[in-house]
Amino acid sequence: MSHKHLDSVTWKVLLSAGLWITSVMIFCAQVNAVERTGIYSIYDEAALQLLDISQNYTVVADGFEWAEGPLWFADQDFLLFSDIPANKIYRYDEKRGLTEFLTDSGFSNGLCRNGKGQLLMMQSRTRQVALLNQSPQAHSIDTKPDLNVLMRDYQGKRLNSPNDCAVHANGTLFFTDPPYGLAGQLNDPLKELSFQGVFRVTDNVTGDQSEITLVDDSLTFPNGVALSPDQKWLYVAVSDQHQPAWYRYRLSEQGDILAKELFYKPEQSTNEVGAPDGLKVHSNGWVFATGPGGIWIFDQNQQLLARIHLPGFTANLAFADNETLLYLTSDSELRKLRLQTNTTQSLTFSP
């Protein structure tokens, strides 16, 4: 082989290598292109459609043992949320402030509403799914709650500790069942199921002839659960400290599972508090998920758009005021964060 020919080959190899390195550098720059402003990290300027980067969170109430399960009642402009260890559900609204809603909640965690507007409670330490028969709007703290237990068992074995819930437009209830309500968690002697499940309850979750089926038994610690606005996707957070992740399931029009995929796996960080926990889906399809360090925001195509960095363990969230406000349950606090009401913001990205 001639020296001239060797130079030509070498040149081509070097050119190819140079193009490959350049492509990698461009890709890395795009991935890492982030603008940090205040508590916000913006990965894509599209996030400014919903985030108001001039806003910071405020604490509206505190002193709880572990706040969780926020649920907004748009028809009455109030929020319900659980304080799990205290065995209570609280109500909060801007006019009346904080009041007790239920003093014996069955150690409820996640809260949601069925098609009739009734309150469904994931009673973690009581290890059951319960329905409040009274209207949440009409219920009084002085009135003994009329509860109907929907689910306690699966195939003759007690549930672990129902955690979070989402209700399909057709009335189907989805809920997660990790071991967090058990003192020994995975190794608790009272644990009867050999897995931690995502479950589905049909028949409009009225309590009459309800049927429970298993959606997935492969997740280590299934936690938060939410449905997309078009009801085509079911999102589930996995709060495994070693393998944190978010998954999603493709649904049929009837709410049957068609497929499962990994939605996003965050990089593990030893200096950020939190894990994939509660999540909600905005009406535009974007996922707002609590996770390490605060809140993670994704579009439908699994792209990370932004992060909101918050102190402490942000457990869950709820949209309010026509999706212009976020309520956050974080350790001992109930917080709120105002979202975008105009589209005039802009950022200059520096790769």
Short mmCIF file of C-alpha atoms in Angstrom, two decimals, residues 201-337:
data_model
loop_
_atom_site.label_atom_id
_atom_site.label_comp_id
_atom_site.label_asym_id
_atom_site.label_seq_id
_atom_site.Cartn_x
_atom_site.Cartn_y
_atom_site.Cartn_z
CA VAL A 201 -61.28 -2.10 39.65
CA THR A 202 -64.24 -2.14 37.26
CA ASP A 203 -68.02 -1.59 37.53
CA ASN A 204 -67.83 2.14 38.14
CA VAL A 205 -66.28 1.63 41.60
CA THR A 206 -69.69 1.90 43.28
CA GLY A 207 -69.01 -1.05 45.53
CA ASP A 208 -71.66 -3.23 43.85
CA GLN A 209 -70.13 -6.27 42.15
CA SER A 210 -66.79 -4.51 41.76
CA GLU A 211 -64.11 -6.70 40.22
CA ILE A 212 -60.39 -6.34 40.85
CA THR A 213 -57.78 -7.40 38.30
CA LEU A 214 -54.00 -7.19 38.34
CA VAL A 215 -52.40 -4.81 35.83
CA ASP A 216 -48.72 -5.31 36.73
CA ASP A 217 -46.88 -7.25 39.44
CA SER A 218 -43.33 -6.54 38.25
CA LEU A 219 -42.75 -3.08 39.76
CA THR A 220 -40.75 -2.96 42.97
CA PHE A 221 -42.39 0.07 44.60
CA PRO A 222 -45.34 1.33 42.48
CA ASN A 223 -46.41 4.69 43.83
CA GLY A 224 -48.09 7.65 42.10
CA VAL A 225 -50.55 6.99 39.29
CA ALA A 226 -52.29 9.28 36.80
CA LEU A 227 -54.19 9.18 33.50
CA SER A 228 -53.61 11.31 30.41
CA PRO A 229 -56.47 13.65 29.44
CA ASP A 230 -57.32 11.54 26.39
CA GLN A 231 -57.38 8.42 28.61
CA LYS A 232 -54.89 6.66 26.33
CA TRP A 233 -52.04 6.44 28.84
CA LEU A 234 -51.72 5.33 32.44
CA TYR A 235 -48.60 6.69 34.17
CA VAL A 236 -47.05 5.00 37.21
CA ALA A 237 -44.14 6.22 39.34
CA VAL A 238 -41.72 3.73 40.87
CA SER A 239 -40.10 5.06 44.04
CA ASP A 240 -37.36 2.44 44.24
CA GLN A 241 -34.31 4.21 45.70
CA HIS A 242 -32.02 1.97 43.64
CA GLN A 243 -34.01 1.99 40.38
CA PRO A 244 -36.24 5.12 40.34
CA ALA A 245 -38.37 5.42 37.21
CA TRP A 246 -41.66 6.37 35.61
CA TYR A 247 -43.57 3.90 33.42
CA ARG A 248 -46.63 4.24 31.26
CA TYR A 249 -49.22 1.84 29.87
CA ARG A 250 -51.11 2.20 26.60
CA LEU A 251 -54.85 1.81 27.18
CA SER A 252 -57.73 0.78 24.94
CA GLU A 253 -60.92 2.84 24.83
CA GLN A 254 -62.30 0.48 27.49
CA GLY A 255 -59.29 1.04 29.75
CA ASP A 256 -57.66 -2.32 29.06
CA ILE A 257 -53.86 -2.50 29.07
CA LEU A 258 -52.38 -2.81 25.58
CA ALA A 259 -48.66 -2.22 26.18
CA LYS A 260 -46.13 -1.06 28.77
CA GLU A 261 -43.02 1.06 28.33
CA LEU A 262 -40.39 2.86 30.37
CA PHE A 263 -41.32 6.54 30.26
CA TYR A 264 -38.27 8.10 31.93
CA LYS A 265 -35.48 7.05 34.26
CA PRO A 266 -33.84 9.87 36.20
CA GLU A 267 -30.16 9.88 36.97
CA GLN A 268 -29.52 8.88 40.55
CA SER A 269 -28.17 11.63 42.76
CA THR A 270 -27.00 11.28 46.34
CA ASN A 271 -27.47 14.95 47.15
CA GLU A 272 -31.12 15.36 46.10
CA VAL A 273 -33.99 14.50 48.42
CA GLY A 274 -37.00 12.69 47.00
CA ALA A 275 -38.07 9.95 44.62
CA PRO A 276 -40.68 9.41 41.89
CA ASP A 277 -43.89 9.71 43.89
CA GLY A 278 -47.10 11.58 43.08
CA LEU A 279 -47.82 12.87 39.59
CA LYS A 280 -50.55 14.58 37.60
CA VAL A 281 -51.06 15.14 33.87
CA HIS A 282 -51.92 18.64 32.59
CA SER A 283 -54.75 19.04 30.10
CA ASN A 284 -52.12 19.58 27.37
CA GLY A 285 -50.69 16.13 28.07
CA TRP A 286 -47.55 17.19 29.94
CA VAL A 287 -46.62 15.16 33.01
CA PHE A 288 -45.86 16.97 36.26
CA ALA A 289 -44.13 14.43 38.50
CA THR A 290 -42.58 14.73 41.93
CA GLY A 291 -39.11 13.23 42.00
CA PRO A 292 -35.57 13.75 43.25
CA GLY A 293 -35.11 17.40 44.13
CA GLY A 294 -38.67 18.54 43.50
CA ILE A 295 -40.84 18.45 40.36
CA TRP A 296 -39.99 17.05 36.92
CA ILE A 297 -41.97 18.13 33.85
CA PHE A 298 -42.15 16.04 30.67
CA ASP A 299 -43.98 16.28 27.39
CA GLN A 300 -45.88 13.36 25.83
CA ASN A 301 -42.77 12.35 23.88
CA GLN A 302 -40.78 11.59 27.05
CA GLN A 303 -38.72 14.78 26.77
CA LEU A 304 -37.68 16.51 29.98
CA LEU A 305 -38.85 20.13 29.65
CA ALA A 306 -38.07 21.56 33.07
CA ARG A 307 -37.41 20.91 36.72
CA ILE A 308 -38.58 22.85 39.76
CA HIS A 309 -36.07 22.57 42.60
CA LEU A 310 -37.70 22.47 46.03
CA PRO A 311 -36.39 21.79 49.53
CA GLY A 312 -37.46 18.68 51.40
CA PHE A 313 -39.34 15.68 50.03
CA THR A 314 -42.08 16.77 47.62
CA ALA A 315 -44.53 13.87 47.81
CA ASN A 316 -47.43 14.89 45.59
CA LEU A 317 -49.17 17.71 43.74
CA ALA A 318 -52.50 18.87 42.36
CA PHE A 319 -53.54 21.43 39.75
CA ALA A 320 -56.01 24.10 40.86
CA ASP A 321 -57.68 27.30 39.64
CA ASN A 322 -58.04 26.13 36.04
CA GLU A 323 -54.46 24.81 36.07
CA THR A 324 -52.93 28.17 36.97
CA LEU A 325 -51.87 26.96 40.41
CA LEU A 326 -50.08 23.94 41.87
CA TYR A 327 -50.66 22.70 45.39
CA LEU A 328 -47.76 20.64 46.76
CA THR A 329 -47.64 18.30 49.73
CA SER A 330 -44.06 18.39 51.01
CA ASP A 331 -43.07 16.75 54.28
CA SER A 332 -44.83 18.77 57.00
CA GLU A 333 -46.02 21.53 54.65
CA LEU A 334 -48.77 22.35 52.20
CA ARG A 335 -47.31 24.66 49.56
CA LYS A 336 -48.59 26.46 46.49
CA LEU A 337 -46.90 27.65 43.32
#
